[in-house]
Amino acid sequence: ILLGLFIFADIPDLPMIVGATIIIGSGLYALYRERVVGRRKIVAESTGPSMVPDGI
């Protein structure tokens, strides 16, 4: 949006701003969810049984 505004002097209208907000918001939500799910997976893996054989 800023690139279009400064280089092409294109003033964004309401549908463009709404669409950009949805796209940016969904990207931020995806990053947040991946961090939360990744953190749970790391905790679950660290508390599980070890797959290292005993005494072999």
PDB file of C-alpha atoms in Angstrom:
ATOM      1  CA  ILE A   1       0.000   0.000   0.000  1.00  0.00           C
ATOM      2  CA  LEU A   2       2.756   2.429   0.917  1.00  0.00           C
ATOM      3  CA  LEU A   3       4.742   1.523  -2.182  1.00  0.00           C
ATOM      4  CA  GLY A   4       1.746   2.259  -4.392  1.00  0.00           C
ATOM      5  CA  LEU A   5       1.072   5.476  -2.548  1.00  0.00           C
ATOM      6  CA  PHE A   6       4.605   6.863  -2.757  1.00  0.00           C
ATOM      7  CA  ILE A   7       5.724   5.600  -6.162  1.00  0.00           C
ATOM      8  CA  PHE A   8       2.496   5.675  -8.176  1.00  0.00           C
ATOM      9  CA  ALA A   9       0.514   8.248  -6.139  1.00  0.00           C
ATOM     10  CA  ASP A  10      -2.295   5.690  -5.921  1.00  0.00           C
ATOM     11  CA  ILE A  11      -4.611   6.454  -3.014  1.00  0.00           C
ATOM     12  CA  PRO A  12      -6.010   3.201  -1.564  1.00  0.00           C
ATOM     13  CA  ASP A  13      -9.776   2.902  -1.319  1.00  0.00           C
ATOM     14  CA  LEU A  14     -11.759   1.164   1.423  1.00  0.00           C
ATOM     15  CA  PRO A  15     -11.945  -2.329  -0.168  1.00  0.00           C
ATOM     16  CA  MET A  16      -8.172  -2.319  -0.674  1.00  0.00           C
ATOM     17  CA  ILE A  17      -7.545  -1.359   2.953  1.00  0.00           C
ATOM     18  CA  VAL A  18     -10.006  -3.990   4.208  1.00  0.00           C
ATOM     19  CA  GLY A  19      -8.406  -6.674   2.021  1.00  0.00           C
ATOM     20  CA  ALA A  20      -4.902  -5.772   3.107  1.00  0.00           C
ATOM     21  CA  THR A  21      -6.000  -5.828   6.747  1.00  0.00           C
ATOM     22  CA  ILE A  22      -7.494  -9.312   6.332  1.00  0.00           C
ATOM     23  CA  ILE A  23      -4.373 -10.643   4.607  1.00  0.00           C
ATOM     24  CA  ILE A  24      -1.970  -9.140   7.151  1.00  0.00           C
ATOM     25  CA  GLY A  25      -4.150 -10.274  10.054  1.00  0.00           C
ATOM     26  CA  SER A  26      -4.364 -13.844   8.777  1.00  0.00           C
ATOM     27  CA  GLY A  27      -0.599 -13.963   8.305  1.00  0.00           C
ATOM     28  CA  LEU A  28       0.009 -12.733  11.842  1.00  0.00           C
ATOM     29  CA  TYR A  29      -2.515 -15.254  13.198  1.00  0.00           C
ATOM     30  CA  ALA A  30      -0.791 -18.088  11.302  1.00  0.00           C
ATOM     31  CA  LEU A  31       2.576 -17.074  12.776  1.00  0.00           C
ATOM     32  CA  TYR A  32       1.056 -16.950  16.268  1.00  0.00           C
ATOM     33  CA  ARG A  33      -0.592 -20.370  15.910  1.00  0.00           C
ATOM     34  CA  GLU A  34       2.583 -21.986  14.598  1.00  0.00           C
ATOM     35  CA  ARG A  35       4.514 -20.675  17.588  1.00  0.00           C
ATOM     36  CA  VAL A  36       1.886 -21.952  20.050  1.00  0.00           C
ATOM     37  CA  VAL A  37       1.556 -25.384  18.416  1.00  0.00           C
ATOM     38  CA  GLY A  38       5.327 -25.686  18.058  1.00  0.00           C
ATOM     39  CA  ARG A  39       5.812 -24.892  21.729  1.00  0.00           C
ATOM     40  CA  ARG A  40       3.275 -27.571  22.745  1.00  0.00           C
ATOM     41  CA  LYS A  41       4.955 -30.113  20.483  1.00  0.00           C
ATOM     42  CA  ILE A  42       8.381 -29.423  22.002  1.00  0.00           C
ATOM     43  CA  VAL A  43       6.986 -29.795  25.532  1.00  0.00           C
ATOM     44  CA  ALA A  44       5.177 -33.027  24.605  1.00  0.00           C
ATOM     45  CA  GLU A  45       8.323 -34.500  23.036  1.00  0.00           C
ATOM     46  CA  SER A  46      10.483 -33.611  26.018  1.00  0.00           C
ATOM     47  CA  THR A  47       8.174 -35.361  28.513  1.00  0.00           C
ATOM     48  CA  GLY A  48       7.658 -38.568  26.508  1.00  0.00           C
ATOM     49  CA  PRO A  49       9.529 -41.837  26.903  1.00  0.00           C
ATOM     50  CA  SER A  50      13.037 -42.107  25.563  1.00  0.00           C
ATOM     51  CA  MET A  51      13.591 -44.259  22.480  1.00  0.00           C
ATOM     52  CA  VAL A  52      17.195 -45.044  23.435  1.00  0.00           C
ATOM     53  CA  PRO A  53      17.675 -48.789  24.064  1.00  0.00           C
ATOM     54  CA  ASP A  54      18.762 -49.772  27.578  1.00  0.00           C
ATOM     55  CA  GLY A  55      22.010 -51.732  27.941  1.00  0.00           C
ATOM     56  CA  ILE A  56      22.576 -52.736  24.334  1.00  0.00           C
TER      57      ILE A  56
END
